[in-house]
Every structure is written in C-alpha cells, then in structure tokens.
GROMACS .gro file of C-alpha atoms in nm:
model
  211
    1UNK     CA    1   5.428  -3.430  15.217
    2UNK     CA    2   5.296  -3.131  15.018
    3UNK     CA    3   5.328  -2.913  15.331
    4UNK     CA    4   5.684  -3.031  15.392
    5UNK     CA    5   5.594  -3.227  15.705
    6UNK     CA    6   5.797  -3.523  15.587
    7UNK     CA    7   5.818  -3.719  15.911
    8UNK     CA    8   5.441  -3.718  15.949
    9UNK     CA    9   5.411  -3.814  15.582
   10UNK     CA   10   5.635  -4.114  15.647
   11UNK     CA   11   5.405  -4.230  15.927
   12UNK     CA   12   5.100  -4.206  15.702
   13UNK     CA   13   5.266  -4.381  15.409
   14UNK     CA   14   5.389  -4.664  15.632
   15UNK     CA   15   5.038  -4.706  15.772
   16UNK     CA   16   4.898  -4.726  15.419
   17UNK     CA   17   5.156  -4.989  15.320
   18UNK     CA   18   5.078  -5.190  15.632
   19UNK     CA   19   4.715  -5.203  15.525
   20UNK     CA   20   4.798  -5.281  15.163
   21UNK     CA   21   5.160  -5.378  15.081
   22UNK     CA   22   5.081  -5.383  14.707
   23UNK     CA   23   5.041  -5.005  14.679
   24UNK     CA   24   5.335  -4.927  14.453
   25UNK     CA   25   5.251  -4.558  14.433
   26UNK     CA   26   5.282  -4.528  14.810
   27UNK     CA   27   5.629  -4.686  14.802
   28UNK     CA   28   5.715  -4.430  14.535
   29UNK     CA   29   5.599  -4.139  14.749
   30UNK     CA   30   5.774  -4.279  15.055
   31UNK     CA   31   6.094  -4.310  14.855
   32UNK     CA   32   6.062  -3.947  14.747
   33UNK     CA   33   6.022  -3.833  15.106
   34UNK     CA   34   6.329  -4.025  15.213
   35UNK     CA   35   6.516  -3.872  14.918
   36UNK     CA   36   6.420  -3.520  15.028
   37UNK     CA   37   6.540  -3.598  15.380
   38UNK     CA   38   6.874  -3.719  15.250
   39UNK     CA   39   6.803  -4.078  15.356
   40UNK     CA   40   6.912  -4.211  15.021
   41UNK     CA   41   6.958  -4.577  15.113
   42UNK     CA   42   6.600  -4.587  15.239
   43UNK     CA   43   6.489  -4.403  14.924
   44UNK     CA   44   6.656  -4.668  14.707
   45UNK     CA   45   6.481  -4.945  14.900
   46UNK     CA   46   6.137  -4.788  14.867
   47UNK     CA   47   6.177  -4.685  14.504
   48UNK     CA   48   6.307  -5.029  14.412
   49UNK     CA   49   5.991  -5.176  14.560
   50UNK     CA   50   5.786  -4.923  14.364
   51UNK     CA   51   5.944  -5.038  14.036
   52UNK     CA   52   5.869  -5.400  14.125
   53UNK     CA   53   5.503  -5.320  14.185
   54UNK     CA   54   5.473  -5.075  13.894
   55UNK     CA   55   5.705  -5.212  13.624
   56UNK     CA   56   5.557  -4.987  13.354
   57UNK     CA   57   5.573  -4.662  13.555
   58UNK     CA   58   5.866  -4.455  13.415
   59UNK     CA   59   5.890  -4.192  13.689
   60UNK     CA   60   5.955  -4.459  13.953
   61UNK     CA   61   6.261  -4.574  13.755
   62UNK     CA   62   6.365  -4.213  13.700
   63UNK     CA   63   6.358  -4.131  14.069
   64UNK     CA   64   6.538  -4.456  14.152
   65UNK     CA   65   6.804  -4.368  13.895
   66UNK     CA   66   6.867  -4.032  14.062
   67UNK     CA   67   6.879  -4.198  14.403
   68UNK     CA   68   7.143  -4.443  14.278
   69UNK     CA   69   7.338  -4.144  14.143
   70UNK     CA   70   7.335  -3.981  14.486
   71UNK     CA   71   7.503  -4.286  14.640
   72UNK     CA   72   7.753  -4.318  14.356
   73UNK     CA   73   7.600  -4.628  14.194
   74UNK     CA   74   7.636  -4.494  13.843
   75UNK     CA   75   7.588  -4.819  13.652
   76UNK     CA   76   7.266  -4.897  13.836
   77UNK     CA   77   7.149  -4.540  13.787
   78UNK     CA   78   7.214  -4.560  13.415
   79UNK     CA   79   7.022  -4.887  13.392
   80UNK     CA   80   6.722  -4.726  13.557
   81UNK     CA   81   6.736  -4.424  13.327
   82UNK     CA   82   6.766  -4.652  13.025
   83UNK     CA   83   6.446  -4.821  13.137
   84UNK     CA   84   6.275  -4.482  13.163
   85UNK     CA   85   6.365  -4.405  12.801
   86UNK     CA   86   6.244  -4.748  12.692
   87UNK     CA   87   5.909  -4.678  12.854
   88UNK     CA   88   5.884  -4.314  12.745
   89UNK     CA   89   6.114  -4.198  12.466
   90UNK     CA   90   6.001  -3.836  12.519
   91UNK     CA   91   6.117  -3.822  12.882
   92UNK     CA   92   6.377  -3.551  12.821
   93UNK     CA   93   6.510  -3.530  13.177
   94UNK     CA   94   6.601  -3.899  13.159
   95UNK     CA   95   6.831  -3.820  12.866
   96UNK     CA   96   6.980  -3.524  13.051
   97UNK     CA   97   7.059  -3.722  13.366
   98UNK     CA   98   7.185  -4.011  13.155
   99UNK     CA   99   7.433  -3.759  13.018
  100UNK     CA  100   7.536  -3.651  13.366
  101UNK     CA  101   7.583  -4.007  13.491
  102UNK     CA  102   7.763  -4.113  13.173
  103UNK     CA  103   8.003  -3.821  13.208
  104UNK     CA  104   8.084  -3.906  13.568
  105UNK     CA  105   8.129  -4.271  13.471
  106UNK     CA  106   8.386  -4.164  13.212
  107UNK     CA  107   8.168  -4.253  12.913
  108UNK     CA  108   8.224  -3.931  12.722
  109UNK     CA  109   8.083  -4.036  12.385
  110UNK     CA  110   7.765  -4.163  12.546
  111UNK     CA  111   7.736  -3.842  12.748
  112UNK     CA  112   7.783  -3.639  12.431
  113UNK     CA  113   7.504  -3.828  12.259
  114UNK     CA  114   7.262  -3.774  12.547
  115UNK     CA  115   7.335  -3.401  12.581
  116UNK     CA  116   7.315  -3.353  12.205
  117UNK     CA  117   6.973  -3.517  12.204
  118UNK     CA  118   6.855  -3.284  12.481
  119UNK     CA  119   6.980  -2.968  12.311
  120UNK     CA  120   6.826  -3.065  11.979
  121UNK     CA  121   6.496  -3.144  12.148
  122UNK     CA  122   6.492  -2.824  12.353
  123UNK     CA  123   6.723  -2.541  12.236
  124UNK     CA  124   6.639  -2.348  12.554
  125UNK     CA  125   6.783  -2.617  12.780
  126UNK     CA  126   7.093  -2.409  12.851
  127UNK     CA  127   7.246  -2.626  13.120
  128UNK     CA  128   7.250  -2.913  12.870
  129UNK     CA  129   7.442  -2.690  12.628
  130UNK     CA  130   7.686  -2.615  12.911
  131UNK     CA  131   7.749  -2.984  12.976
  132UNK     CA  132   7.768  -3.057  12.604
  133UNK     CA  133   8.039  -2.792  12.581
  134UNK     CA  134   8.229  -2.947  12.871
  135UNK     CA  135   8.220  -3.289  12.703
  136UNK     CA  136   8.329  -3.144  12.369
  137UNK     CA  137   8.625  -2.978  12.541
  138UNK     CA  138   8.725  -3.314  12.689
  139UNK     CA  139   8.691  -3.477  12.347
  140UNK     CA  140   8.893  -3.207  12.172
  141UNK     CA  141   8.595  -3.078  11.972
  142UNK     CA  142   8.687  -2.716  12.040
  143UNK     CA  143   8.470  -2.543  11.781
  144UNK     CA  144   8.167  -2.744  11.890
  145UNK     CA  145   8.248  -2.657  12.251
  146UNK     CA  146   8.271  -2.288  12.165
  147UNK     CA  147   7.936  -2.304  11.987
  148UNK     CA  148   7.771  -2.459  12.294
  149UNK     CA  149   7.916  -2.207  12.538
  150UNK     CA  150   7.814  -1.923  12.306
  151UNK     CA  151   7.461  -2.059  12.315
  152UNK     CA  152   7.473  -2.033  12.693
  153UNK     CA  153   7.623  -1.685  12.725
  154UNK     CA  154   7.407  -1.540  12.448
  155UNK     CA  155   7.100  -1.641  12.647
  156UNK     CA  156   7.245  -1.608  12.998
  157UNK     CA  157   7.521  -1.346  13.002
  158UNK     CA  158   7.562  -1.382  13.379
  159UNK     CA  159   7.743  -1.719  13.368
  160UNK     CA  160   8.113  -1.672  13.450
  161UNK     CA  161   8.188  -2.045  13.421
  162UNK     CA  162   8.055  -2.047  13.065
  163UNK     CA  163   8.272  -1.751  12.967
  164UNK     CA  164   8.580  -1.911  13.123
  165UNK     CA  165   8.521  -2.238  12.938
  166UNK     CA  166   8.448  -2.045  12.620
  167UNK     CA  167   8.790  -1.889  12.670
  168UNK     CA  168   8.943  -2.237  12.695
  169UNK     CA  169   8.774  -2.340  12.370
  170UNK     CA  170   8.899  -2.027  12.192
  171UNK     CA  171   9.248  -2.075  12.333
  172UNK     CA  172   9.262  -2.428  12.193
  173UNK     CA  173   9.140  -2.295  11.859
  174UNK     CA  174   9.423  -2.040  11.854
  175UNK     CA  175   9.179  -1.750  11.884
  176UNK     CA  176   9.376  -1.569  12.150
  177UNK     CA  177   9.200  -1.234  12.130
  178UNK     CA  178   8.859  -1.398  12.166
  179UNK     CA  179   8.993  -1.612  12.450
  180UNK     CA  180   9.119  -1.307  12.635
  181UNK     CA  181   8.784  -1.131  12.597
  182UNK     CA  182   8.598  -1.434  12.728
  183UNK     CA  183   8.830  -1.472  13.027
  184UNK     CA  184   8.799  -1.102  13.108
  185UNK     CA  185   8.421  -1.125  13.097
  186UNK     CA  186   8.434  -1.421  13.333
  187UNK     CA  187   8.643  -1.221  13.578
  188UNK     CA  188   8.406  -0.925  13.554
  189UNK     CA  189   8.129  -1.155  13.671
  190UNK     CA  190   8.341  -1.346  13.922
  191UNK     CA  191   8.679  -1.195  14.017
  192UNK     CA  192   8.773  -1.524  14.186
  193UNK     CA  193   8.717  -1.747  13.882
  194UNK     CA  194   9.039  -1.952  13.887
  195UNK     CA  195   8.991  -2.092  13.535
  196UNK     CA  196   8.973  -1.744  13.385
  197UNK     CA  197   9.279  -1.636  13.588
  198UNK     CA  198   9.470  -1.941  13.468
  199UNK     CA  199   9.362  -1.876  13.112
  200UNK     CA  200   9.488  -1.519  13.118
  201UNK     CA  201   9.812  -1.639  13.276
  202UNK     CA  202   9.850  -1.890  12.993
  203UNK     CA  203   9.802  -1.612  12.738
  204UNK     CA  204  10.069  -1.408  12.911
  205UNK     CA  205  10.300  -1.707  12.892
  206UNK     CA  206  10.235  -1.715  12.518
  207UNK     CA  207  10.351  -1.354  12.495
  208UNK     CA  208   9.997  -1.224  12.440
  209UNK     CA  209   9.977  -0.990  12.739
  210UNK     CA  210   9.900  -0.683  12.532
  211UNK     CA  211   9.627  -0.839  12.322
   0.00000   0.00000   0.00000
C-alpha cells in the first residue's frame, strides 16, 4: 500500500483477514485502499466492518464518514463524523468535514458552527475561512463574510474565487468601490472568473461604471 501497489495490497489484506477475521485494523486499511481506487461501495463495506471491530477507534469512523460523503449519503456521513468528535473532541478535520457535509445537506447554521469552530481553533486553516465566508453569504451575514474572505486573501493573495466572493460581500454591504476593486483583482488572477464578471456587470447596471 505504501508503494502504491494497491491491488497487491488488497490480496495481502484479504489473506490476513482470511486467517483472522477479527483484525479490525486490516479492514480499515483495506477500506482505505478501496477508497483510493475509487471503489467507494467496497470501501464503505470494509470501513463499516472496521468500526464494528474497533468501536473506539475514531479514524475508522472518520474515513467511513468521508466514504459515505463520496457516495452522497450525507446523513450517514454526518453520523460517523459526530461519532469521531464524541471519541476525540480535538479531531479538527472531523469538524471541518462536518461543515462540508452540513452545507451540502442544506444545514447552513450547523455548517457555520463547524467552520467557526475550525477557524477559531486554527486561524491558519484558510480553506475553512473560505467556506465560513460562503455560508455567511448564504445567511446574509455580509460583514462576517467579508471578514472571512479578507482573512483568506490577506494570507493567500492568489485566490481569485476569494476575491470574487469578497466582492459579492462588499456589494451587499453597499461598498461599491471596494466591490469593484475585489472583482478586478479576481479577474487579474483569472480572466475567466464568471462571478467577478457578473459582479462588475451588476455594478455597471447600478450606474457605477466609472467608480
């Protein structure tokens, strides 16, 4: 597995399970190999068995949660990630992915809470700030959204999507000059960014073309 020879790894893991079907850690590794190969249904089966055999092992639930996410089973994925947090309250990636799954499930307030926890725990977790900003935009928290996107661009000035969304936040706040500057920066980085183009078009419609 460590050399990337996944098919041979599968053979070895299956042989180990045949000798001892109680080896939960082997089911976990086998599930991870299937996951890497894109065989997600098989990954779910193996990782589910791993959680049965190792009910206090948080990473098995974490990996199963991500596998459920890949097949669109968001509720099951969230249940697995909840179990991870119950077992290990410091497992930051479980909070992050709980935010992702909650967002896709339409649970915006829950997603906001998870992303906020991640950003407070690790202020350098920029992608969590990005998603927090996206959720705040959806919730109408435009100043909070702007603050999150500023955190991203101030630490990663090469993110056109963050500048475009920052422009959206400013536009909703009535800060048209700042919005225009953000949209222009997004287009400097990515001339095809449709959100920035649409934002500038909206400003033109508002009679702000010269600002």
